[in-house]
Short mmCIF file of C-alpha atoms and ligand atoms in Angstrom, two decimals:
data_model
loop_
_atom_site.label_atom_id
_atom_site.label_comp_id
_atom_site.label_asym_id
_atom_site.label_seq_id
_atom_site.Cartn_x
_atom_site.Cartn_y
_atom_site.Cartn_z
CA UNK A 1 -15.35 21.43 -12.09
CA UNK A 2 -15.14 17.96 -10.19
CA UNK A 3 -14.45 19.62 -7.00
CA UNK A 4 -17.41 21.83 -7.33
CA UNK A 5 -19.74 19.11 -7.31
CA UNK A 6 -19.20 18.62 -4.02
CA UNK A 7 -18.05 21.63 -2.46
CA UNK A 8 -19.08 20.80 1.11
CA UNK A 9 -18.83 17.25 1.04
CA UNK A 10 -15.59 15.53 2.76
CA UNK A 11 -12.65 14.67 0.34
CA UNK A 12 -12.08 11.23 -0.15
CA UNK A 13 -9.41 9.30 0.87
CA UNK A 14 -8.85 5.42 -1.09
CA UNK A 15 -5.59 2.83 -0.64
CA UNK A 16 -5.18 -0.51 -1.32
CA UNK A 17 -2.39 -3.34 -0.06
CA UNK A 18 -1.99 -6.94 -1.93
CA UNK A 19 -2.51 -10.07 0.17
CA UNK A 20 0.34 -11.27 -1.71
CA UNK A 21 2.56 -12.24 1.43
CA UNK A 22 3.41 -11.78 5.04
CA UNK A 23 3.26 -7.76 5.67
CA UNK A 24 6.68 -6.17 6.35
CA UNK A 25 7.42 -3.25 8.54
CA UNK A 26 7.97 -1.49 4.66
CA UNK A 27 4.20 -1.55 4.03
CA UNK A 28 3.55 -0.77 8.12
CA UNK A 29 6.12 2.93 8.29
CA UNK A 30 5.26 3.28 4.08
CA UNK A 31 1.27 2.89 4.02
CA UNK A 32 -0.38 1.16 6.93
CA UNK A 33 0.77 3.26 9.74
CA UNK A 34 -0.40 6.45 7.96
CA UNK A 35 -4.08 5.56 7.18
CA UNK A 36 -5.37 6.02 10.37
CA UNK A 37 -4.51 9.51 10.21
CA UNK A 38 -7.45 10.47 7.67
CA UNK A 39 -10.42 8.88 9.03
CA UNK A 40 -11.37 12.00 11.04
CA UNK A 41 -11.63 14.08 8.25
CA UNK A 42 -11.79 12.19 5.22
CA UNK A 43 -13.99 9.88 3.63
CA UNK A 44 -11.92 6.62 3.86
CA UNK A 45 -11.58 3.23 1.68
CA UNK A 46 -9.32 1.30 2.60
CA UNK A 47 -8.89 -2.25 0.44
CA UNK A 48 -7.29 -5.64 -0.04
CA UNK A 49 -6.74 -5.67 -3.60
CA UNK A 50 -6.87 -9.61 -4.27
CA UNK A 51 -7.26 -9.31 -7.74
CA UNK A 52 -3.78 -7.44 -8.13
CA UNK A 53 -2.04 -10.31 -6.10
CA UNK A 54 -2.92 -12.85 -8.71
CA UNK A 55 -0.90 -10.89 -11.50
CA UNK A 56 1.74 -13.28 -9.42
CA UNK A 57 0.71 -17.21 -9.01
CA UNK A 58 -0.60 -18.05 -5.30
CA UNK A 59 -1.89 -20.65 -3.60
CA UNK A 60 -4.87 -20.18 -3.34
CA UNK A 61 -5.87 -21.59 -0.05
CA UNK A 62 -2.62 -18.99 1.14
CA UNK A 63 -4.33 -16.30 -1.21
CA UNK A 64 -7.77 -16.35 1.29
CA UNK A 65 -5.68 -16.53 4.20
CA UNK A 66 -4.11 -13.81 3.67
CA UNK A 67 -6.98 -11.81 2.37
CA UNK A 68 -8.46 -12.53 6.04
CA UNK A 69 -5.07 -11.28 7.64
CA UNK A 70 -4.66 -7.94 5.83
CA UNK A 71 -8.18 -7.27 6.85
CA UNK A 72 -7.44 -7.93 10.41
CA UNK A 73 -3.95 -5.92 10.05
CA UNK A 74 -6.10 -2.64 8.81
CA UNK A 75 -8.02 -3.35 12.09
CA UNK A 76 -5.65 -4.18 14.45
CA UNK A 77 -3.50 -1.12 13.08
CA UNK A 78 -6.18 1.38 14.55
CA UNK A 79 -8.56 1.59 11.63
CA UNK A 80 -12.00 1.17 12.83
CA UNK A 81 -14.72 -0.07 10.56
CA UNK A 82 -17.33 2.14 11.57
CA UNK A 83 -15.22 5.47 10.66
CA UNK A 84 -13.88 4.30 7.23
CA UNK A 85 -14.95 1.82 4.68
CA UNK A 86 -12.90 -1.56 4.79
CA UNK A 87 -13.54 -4.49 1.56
CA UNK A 88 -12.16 -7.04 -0.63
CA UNK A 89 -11.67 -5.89 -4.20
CA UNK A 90 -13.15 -8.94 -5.88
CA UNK A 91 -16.47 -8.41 -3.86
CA UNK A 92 -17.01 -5.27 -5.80
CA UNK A 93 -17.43 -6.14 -9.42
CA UNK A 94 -17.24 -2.79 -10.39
CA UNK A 95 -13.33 -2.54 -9.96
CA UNK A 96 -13.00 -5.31 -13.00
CA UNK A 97 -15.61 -3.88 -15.17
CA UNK A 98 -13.97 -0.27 -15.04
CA UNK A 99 -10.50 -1.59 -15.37
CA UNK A 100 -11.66 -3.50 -18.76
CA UNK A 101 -13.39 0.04 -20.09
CA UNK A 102 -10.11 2.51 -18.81
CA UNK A 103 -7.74 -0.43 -20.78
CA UNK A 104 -9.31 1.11 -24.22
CA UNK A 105 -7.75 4.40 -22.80
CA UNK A 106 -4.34 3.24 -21.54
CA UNK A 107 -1.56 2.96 -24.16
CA UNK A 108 0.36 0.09 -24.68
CA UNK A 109 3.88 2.59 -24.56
CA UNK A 110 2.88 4.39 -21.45
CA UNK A 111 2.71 0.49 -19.75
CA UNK A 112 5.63 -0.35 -20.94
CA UNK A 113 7.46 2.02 -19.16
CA UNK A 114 6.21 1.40 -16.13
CA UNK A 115 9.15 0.56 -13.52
CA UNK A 116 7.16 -2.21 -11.38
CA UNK A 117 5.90 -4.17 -14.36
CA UNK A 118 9.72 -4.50 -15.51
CA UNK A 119 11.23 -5.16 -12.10
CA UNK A 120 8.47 -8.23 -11.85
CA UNK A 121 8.40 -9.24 -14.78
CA UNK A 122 12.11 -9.62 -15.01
CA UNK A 123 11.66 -11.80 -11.81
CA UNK A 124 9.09 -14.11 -13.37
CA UNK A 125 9.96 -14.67 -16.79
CA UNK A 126 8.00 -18.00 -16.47
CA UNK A 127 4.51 -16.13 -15.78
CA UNK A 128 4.36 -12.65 -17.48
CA UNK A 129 0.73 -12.31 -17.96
CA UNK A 130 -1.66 -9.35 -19.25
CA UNK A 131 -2.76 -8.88 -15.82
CA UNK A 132 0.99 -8.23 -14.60
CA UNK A 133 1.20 -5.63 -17.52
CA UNK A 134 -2.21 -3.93 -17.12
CA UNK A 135 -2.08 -4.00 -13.34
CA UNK A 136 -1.99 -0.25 -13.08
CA UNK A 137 -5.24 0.16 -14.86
CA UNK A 138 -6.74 -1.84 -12.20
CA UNK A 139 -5.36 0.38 -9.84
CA UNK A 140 -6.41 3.62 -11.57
CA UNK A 141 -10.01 1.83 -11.54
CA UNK A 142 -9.68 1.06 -7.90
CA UNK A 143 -9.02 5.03 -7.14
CA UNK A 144 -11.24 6.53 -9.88
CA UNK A 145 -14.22 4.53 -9.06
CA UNK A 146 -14.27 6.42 -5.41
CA UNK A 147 -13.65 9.52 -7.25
CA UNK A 148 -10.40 9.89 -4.52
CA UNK A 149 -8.85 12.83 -3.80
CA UNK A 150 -5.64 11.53 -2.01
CA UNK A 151 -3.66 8.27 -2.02
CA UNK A 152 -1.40 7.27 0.71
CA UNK A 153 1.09 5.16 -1.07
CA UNK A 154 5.06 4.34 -0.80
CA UNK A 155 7.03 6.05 -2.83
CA UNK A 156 7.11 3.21 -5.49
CA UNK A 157 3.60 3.33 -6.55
CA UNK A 158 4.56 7.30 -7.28
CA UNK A 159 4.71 5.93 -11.23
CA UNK A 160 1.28 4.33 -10.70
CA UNK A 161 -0.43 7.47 -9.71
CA UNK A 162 0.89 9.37 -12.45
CA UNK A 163 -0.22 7.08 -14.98
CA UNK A 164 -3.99 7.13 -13.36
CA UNK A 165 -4.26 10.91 -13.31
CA UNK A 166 -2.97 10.72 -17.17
CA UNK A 167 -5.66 8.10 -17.42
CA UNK A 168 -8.53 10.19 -15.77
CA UNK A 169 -7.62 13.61 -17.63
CA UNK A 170 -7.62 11.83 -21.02
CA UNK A 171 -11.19 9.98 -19.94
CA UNK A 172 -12.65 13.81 -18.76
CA UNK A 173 -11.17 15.64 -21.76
CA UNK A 174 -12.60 13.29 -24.51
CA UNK A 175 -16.20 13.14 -22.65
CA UNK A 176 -16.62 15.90 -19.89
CA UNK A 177 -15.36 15.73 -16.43
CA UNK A 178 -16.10 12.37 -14.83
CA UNK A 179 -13.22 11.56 -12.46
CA UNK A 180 -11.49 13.36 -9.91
CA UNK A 181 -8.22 13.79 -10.34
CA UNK A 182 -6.43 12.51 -7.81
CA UNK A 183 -3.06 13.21 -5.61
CA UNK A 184 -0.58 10.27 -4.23
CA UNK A 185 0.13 11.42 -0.21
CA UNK A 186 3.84 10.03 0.29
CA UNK A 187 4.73 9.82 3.77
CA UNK A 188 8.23 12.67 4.40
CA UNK A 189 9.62 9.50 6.36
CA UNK A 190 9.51 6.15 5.63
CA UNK A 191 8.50 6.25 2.25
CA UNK A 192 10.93 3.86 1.12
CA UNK A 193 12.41 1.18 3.44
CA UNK A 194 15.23 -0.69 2.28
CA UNK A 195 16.20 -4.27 2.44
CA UNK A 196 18.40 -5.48 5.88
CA UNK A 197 20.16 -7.95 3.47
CA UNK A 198 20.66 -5.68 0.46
CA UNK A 199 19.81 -1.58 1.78
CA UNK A 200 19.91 -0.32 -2.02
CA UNK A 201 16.99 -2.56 -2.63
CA UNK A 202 13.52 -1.80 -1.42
CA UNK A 203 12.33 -4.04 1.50
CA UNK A 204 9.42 -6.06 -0.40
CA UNK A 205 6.71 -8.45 1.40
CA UNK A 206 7.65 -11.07 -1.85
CA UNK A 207 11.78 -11.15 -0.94
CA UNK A 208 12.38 -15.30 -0.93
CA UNK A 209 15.38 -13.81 1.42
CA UNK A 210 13.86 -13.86 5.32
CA UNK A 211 16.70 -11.67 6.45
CA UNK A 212 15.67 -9.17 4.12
CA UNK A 213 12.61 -8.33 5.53
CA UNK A 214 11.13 -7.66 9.01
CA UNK A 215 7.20 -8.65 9.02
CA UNK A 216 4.91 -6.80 11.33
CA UNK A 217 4.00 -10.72 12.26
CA UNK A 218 7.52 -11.58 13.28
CA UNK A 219 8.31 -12.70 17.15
CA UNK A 220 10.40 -10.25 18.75
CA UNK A 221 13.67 -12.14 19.13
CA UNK A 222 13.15 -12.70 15.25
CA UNK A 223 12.45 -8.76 14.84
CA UNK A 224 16.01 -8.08 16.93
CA UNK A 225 17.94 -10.92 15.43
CA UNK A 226 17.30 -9.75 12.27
CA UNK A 227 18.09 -6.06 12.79
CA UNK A 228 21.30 -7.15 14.33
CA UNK A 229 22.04 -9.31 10.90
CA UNK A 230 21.44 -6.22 9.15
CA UNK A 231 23.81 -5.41 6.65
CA UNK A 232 25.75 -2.03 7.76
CA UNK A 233 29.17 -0.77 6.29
CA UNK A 234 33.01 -0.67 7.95
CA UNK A 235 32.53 2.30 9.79
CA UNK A 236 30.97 2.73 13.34
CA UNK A 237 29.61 6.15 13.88
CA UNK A 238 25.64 6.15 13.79
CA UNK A 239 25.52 9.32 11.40
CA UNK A 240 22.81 9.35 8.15
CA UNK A 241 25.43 10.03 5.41
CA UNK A 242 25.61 9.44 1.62
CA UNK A 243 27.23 6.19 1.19
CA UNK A 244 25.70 4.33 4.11
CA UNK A 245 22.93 2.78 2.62
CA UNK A 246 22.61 0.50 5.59
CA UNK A 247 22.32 2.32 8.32
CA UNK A 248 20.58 5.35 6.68
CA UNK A 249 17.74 2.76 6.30
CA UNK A 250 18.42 1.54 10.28
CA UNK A 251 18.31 5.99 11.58
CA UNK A 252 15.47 5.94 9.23
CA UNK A 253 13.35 3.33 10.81
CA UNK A 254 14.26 4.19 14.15
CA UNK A 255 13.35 7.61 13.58
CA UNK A 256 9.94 6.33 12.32
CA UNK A 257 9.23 4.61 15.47
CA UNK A 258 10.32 6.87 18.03
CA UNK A 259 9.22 10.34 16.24
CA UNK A 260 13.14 11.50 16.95
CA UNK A 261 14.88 13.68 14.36
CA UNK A 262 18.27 12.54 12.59
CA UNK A 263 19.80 14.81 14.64
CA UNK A 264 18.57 13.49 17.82
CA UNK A 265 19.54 9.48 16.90
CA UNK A 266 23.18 10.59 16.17
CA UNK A 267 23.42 12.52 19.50
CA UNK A 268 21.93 9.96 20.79
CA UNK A 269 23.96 6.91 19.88
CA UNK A 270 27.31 9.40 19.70
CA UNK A 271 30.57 7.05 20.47
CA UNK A 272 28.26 4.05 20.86
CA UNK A 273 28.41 2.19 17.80
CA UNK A 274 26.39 -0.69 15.70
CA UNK A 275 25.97 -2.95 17.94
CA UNK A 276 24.33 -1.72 20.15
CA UNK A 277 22.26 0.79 17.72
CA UNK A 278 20.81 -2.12 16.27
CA UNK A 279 19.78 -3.64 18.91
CA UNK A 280 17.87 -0.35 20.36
CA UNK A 281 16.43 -0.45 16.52
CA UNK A 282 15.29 -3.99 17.29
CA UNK A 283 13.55 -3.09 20.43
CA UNK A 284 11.49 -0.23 19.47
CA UNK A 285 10.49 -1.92 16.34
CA UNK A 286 9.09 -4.64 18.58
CA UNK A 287 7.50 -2.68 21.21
CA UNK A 288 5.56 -1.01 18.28
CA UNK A 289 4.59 -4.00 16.77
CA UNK A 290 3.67 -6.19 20.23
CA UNK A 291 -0.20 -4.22 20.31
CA UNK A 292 -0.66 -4.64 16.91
CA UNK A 293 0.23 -8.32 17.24
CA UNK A 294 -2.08 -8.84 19.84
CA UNK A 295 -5.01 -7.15 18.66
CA UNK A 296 -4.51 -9.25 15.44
CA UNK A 297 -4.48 -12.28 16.96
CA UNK A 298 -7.58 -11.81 18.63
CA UNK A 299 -9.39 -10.64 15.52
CA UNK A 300 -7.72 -13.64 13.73
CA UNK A 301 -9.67 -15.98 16.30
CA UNK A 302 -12.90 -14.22 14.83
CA UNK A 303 -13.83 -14.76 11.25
CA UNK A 304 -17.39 -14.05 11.76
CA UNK A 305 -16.76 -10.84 12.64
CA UNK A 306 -13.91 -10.37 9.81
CA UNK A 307 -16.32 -11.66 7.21
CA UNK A 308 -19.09 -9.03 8.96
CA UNK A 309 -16.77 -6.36 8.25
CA UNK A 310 -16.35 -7.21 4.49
CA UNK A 311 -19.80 -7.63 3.99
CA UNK A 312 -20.47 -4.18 5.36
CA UNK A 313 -17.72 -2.45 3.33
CA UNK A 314 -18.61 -4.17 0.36
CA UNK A 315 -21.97 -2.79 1.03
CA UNK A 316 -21.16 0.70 1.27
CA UNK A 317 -18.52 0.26 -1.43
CA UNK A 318 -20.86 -1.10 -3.93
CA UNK A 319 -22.58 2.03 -3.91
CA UNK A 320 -20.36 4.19 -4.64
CA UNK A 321 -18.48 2.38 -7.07
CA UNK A 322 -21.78 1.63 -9.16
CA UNK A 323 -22.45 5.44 -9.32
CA UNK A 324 -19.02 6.41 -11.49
CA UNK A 325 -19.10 2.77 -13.32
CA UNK A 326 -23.19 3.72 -14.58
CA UNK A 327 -21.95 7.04 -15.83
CA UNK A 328 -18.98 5.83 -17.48
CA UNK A 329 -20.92 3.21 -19.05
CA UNK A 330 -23.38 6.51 -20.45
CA UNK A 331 -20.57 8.63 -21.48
CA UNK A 332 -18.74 6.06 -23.78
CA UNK A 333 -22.16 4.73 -25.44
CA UNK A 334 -23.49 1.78 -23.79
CA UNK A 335 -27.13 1.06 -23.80
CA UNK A 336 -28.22 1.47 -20.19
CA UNK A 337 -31.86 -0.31 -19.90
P1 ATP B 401 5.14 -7.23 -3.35
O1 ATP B 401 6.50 -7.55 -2.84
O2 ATP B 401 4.17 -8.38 -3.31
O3 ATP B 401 5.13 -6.48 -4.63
P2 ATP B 401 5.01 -4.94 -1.62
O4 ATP B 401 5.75 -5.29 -0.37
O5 ATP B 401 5.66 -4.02 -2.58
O6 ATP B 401 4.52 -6.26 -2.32
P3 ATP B 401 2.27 -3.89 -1.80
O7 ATP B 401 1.08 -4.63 -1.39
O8 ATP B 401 2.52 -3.82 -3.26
O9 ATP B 401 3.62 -4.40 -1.11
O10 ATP B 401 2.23 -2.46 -1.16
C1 ATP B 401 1.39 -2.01 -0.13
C2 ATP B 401 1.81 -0.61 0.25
O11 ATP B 401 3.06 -0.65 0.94
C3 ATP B 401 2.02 0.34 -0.94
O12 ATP B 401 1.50 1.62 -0.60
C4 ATP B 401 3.50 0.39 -1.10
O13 ATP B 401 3.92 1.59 -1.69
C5 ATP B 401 3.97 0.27 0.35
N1 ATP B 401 5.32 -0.27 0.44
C6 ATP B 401 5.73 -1.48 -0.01
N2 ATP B 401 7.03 -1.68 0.26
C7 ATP B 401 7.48 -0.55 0.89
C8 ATP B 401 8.75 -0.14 1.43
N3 ATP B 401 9.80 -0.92 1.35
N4 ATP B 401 8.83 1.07 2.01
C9 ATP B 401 7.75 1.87 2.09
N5 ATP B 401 6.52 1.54 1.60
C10 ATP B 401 6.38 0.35 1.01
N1 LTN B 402 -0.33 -1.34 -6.44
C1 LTN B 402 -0.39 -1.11 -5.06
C2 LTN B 402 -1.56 -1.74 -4.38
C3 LTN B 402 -2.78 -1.06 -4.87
C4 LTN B 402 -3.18 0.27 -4.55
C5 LTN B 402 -4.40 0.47 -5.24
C6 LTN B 402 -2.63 1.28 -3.77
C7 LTN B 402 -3.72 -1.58 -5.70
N2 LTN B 402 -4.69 -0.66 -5.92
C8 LTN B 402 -5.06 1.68 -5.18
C9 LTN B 402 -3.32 2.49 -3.70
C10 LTN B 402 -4.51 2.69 -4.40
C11 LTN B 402 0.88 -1.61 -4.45
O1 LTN B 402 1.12 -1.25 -3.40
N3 LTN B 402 1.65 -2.39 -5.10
#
């Protein structure tokens, strides 16, 4: 019924990344690096969702920077403002005034079980506010207010989909259908990069370790000293194998970068061992990363044209956004004047 409305149209495509912290190649191979891919064909939002980063305390003069520097990493990572849509959550009020009306249809049970609010909440027992627990009806407002189709995500924010859907078929089953509902796109490679200090933990932008995680920022002698820090296991053969947490992750990430099969790495590095794996893991992670790094820096010298580009997508956001919030607002009994 939702499709049919718009049976020509383009689908929609809508992601979001916190400016909680310095990027790491986890966000890059699990999200970033894959939203270019949909701006031909889709209808694209792409946003920096500053209102989920203060669920955790910031600074906030660290909070704006950052907000600035995810911006410039959706640019400098090939998205182009004129073929997608690129804003800052809090510039579109809309996102806070659905979140508060989908709350009243989001159970307390079905957020407790939520995976991420345990993890973080666990790891800020000093801090564990209402906005940390209802953080994934923000997101389901973020996605529903686009009416998205398809949401490239890592494969922890799986949990956070499924929860929106549940959210969006309950809303269109007690009124009529109002929200599409919509499908996470989790990349077959990369999905879920793992920690260089700890590989059975997921590589996270908000690790206090710097070993842990490479940043799509870092220097290149930083990028290859910390792959060759990496923890790996007491064997030497460069073979993807249950058990070798570490170096999965390392044929993983290589494979990301290069496009080579599993296959091809461990014919590839056959009788060579770690050593000198990680350091060819090293280099092709920083060859990647050196254009992005440049283009950023550039756009980082630029803030006019930065604050031009969230204007815009605010803009063309806004309008959207207000469309679903004014018939929400209808279907649940508000007086619209
Ligand atoms: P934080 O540590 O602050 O919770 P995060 O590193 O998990 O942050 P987010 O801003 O929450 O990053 O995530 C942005 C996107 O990057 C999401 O789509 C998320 O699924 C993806 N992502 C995050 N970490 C990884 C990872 N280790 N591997 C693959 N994808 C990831
Ligand atoms: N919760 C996500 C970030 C996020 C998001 C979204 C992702 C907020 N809103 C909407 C996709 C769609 C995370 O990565 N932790």
């Amino acid at each position: 019924m939702i499709n049919e409305q718009k049976p020509t149209a383009k689908k929609t495509v809508f992601s979001g990344v916190q400016p909680s912290g310095n990027l790491t190649i986890g966000n890059y191979l699990g999200a970033l690096s894959n939203f270019t891919e949909f701006t031909e064909t889709y209808n694209c939002y792409y946003c920096v969702v500053d209102q989920h980063a203060i669920t955790i305390r910031q600074v906030p003069a660290e909070l704006r920077q950052r907000t600035y520097e995810v911006l410039a990493l959706y640019i400098a990572c090939g998205l182009d403002p004129d073929k997608c849509t690129l804003f800052v959550q809090s510039h579109v009020h809309e996102h806070a005034e659905l979140a508060w009306i989908l709350n009243c249809f989001t159970m307390f049970g079905e957020l407790s079980r939520m995976t991420q609010f345990k993890d973080k909440s666990s790891k800020n027992t000093g801090n564990v506010n209402a906005g940390l627990f209802t953080y994934p009806v923000l997101m389901a407002a973020d996605i529903l207010l686009y009416q998205a189709d398809l949401v490239p995500v890592g494969a922890d924010q799986n949990q956070h989909l499924e929860i929106t859907r549940d959210i969006a078929e309950r809303f269109n089953n007690l009124y009529s259908p109002t929200f599409t509902i919509p499908d996470a796109y989790i990349p077959k490679e990369g999905a879920k990069i793992m920690s260089l200090a700890d590989p059975t933990k997921k590589m996270s932008k908000s690790d206090e370790n710097d070993f842990a995680s490479v940043r799509i920022l870092d220097p290149r002698d930083g990028i290859i000293k910390k792959f060759k820090r990496a923890v790996t296991d007491s064997d030497t053969r460069v073979v993807m194998e249950p058990g070798k947490d570490g170096i999965n992750n390392l044929i993983t990430i290589y494979s990301c970068f290069t496009g080579k099969t599993v296959e091809e790495i461990e014919r590839e590095f056959e009788g060579r061992g770690y050593g000198e794996f990680k350091l060819a893991v090293g280099e092709v992670c920083a060859d990647a990363l050196a254009p992005v790094q440049a283009r950023f820096a550039e756009l980082m010298n630029d803030r006019a044209y930065l604050e031009s580009v969230m204007k815009t997508g605010a803009a063309k956001a806004s309008h959207t956004a207000a469309r679903t919030l004014s018939k929400v607002k209808r279907k649940v009994g508000f007086v619209i004047l």
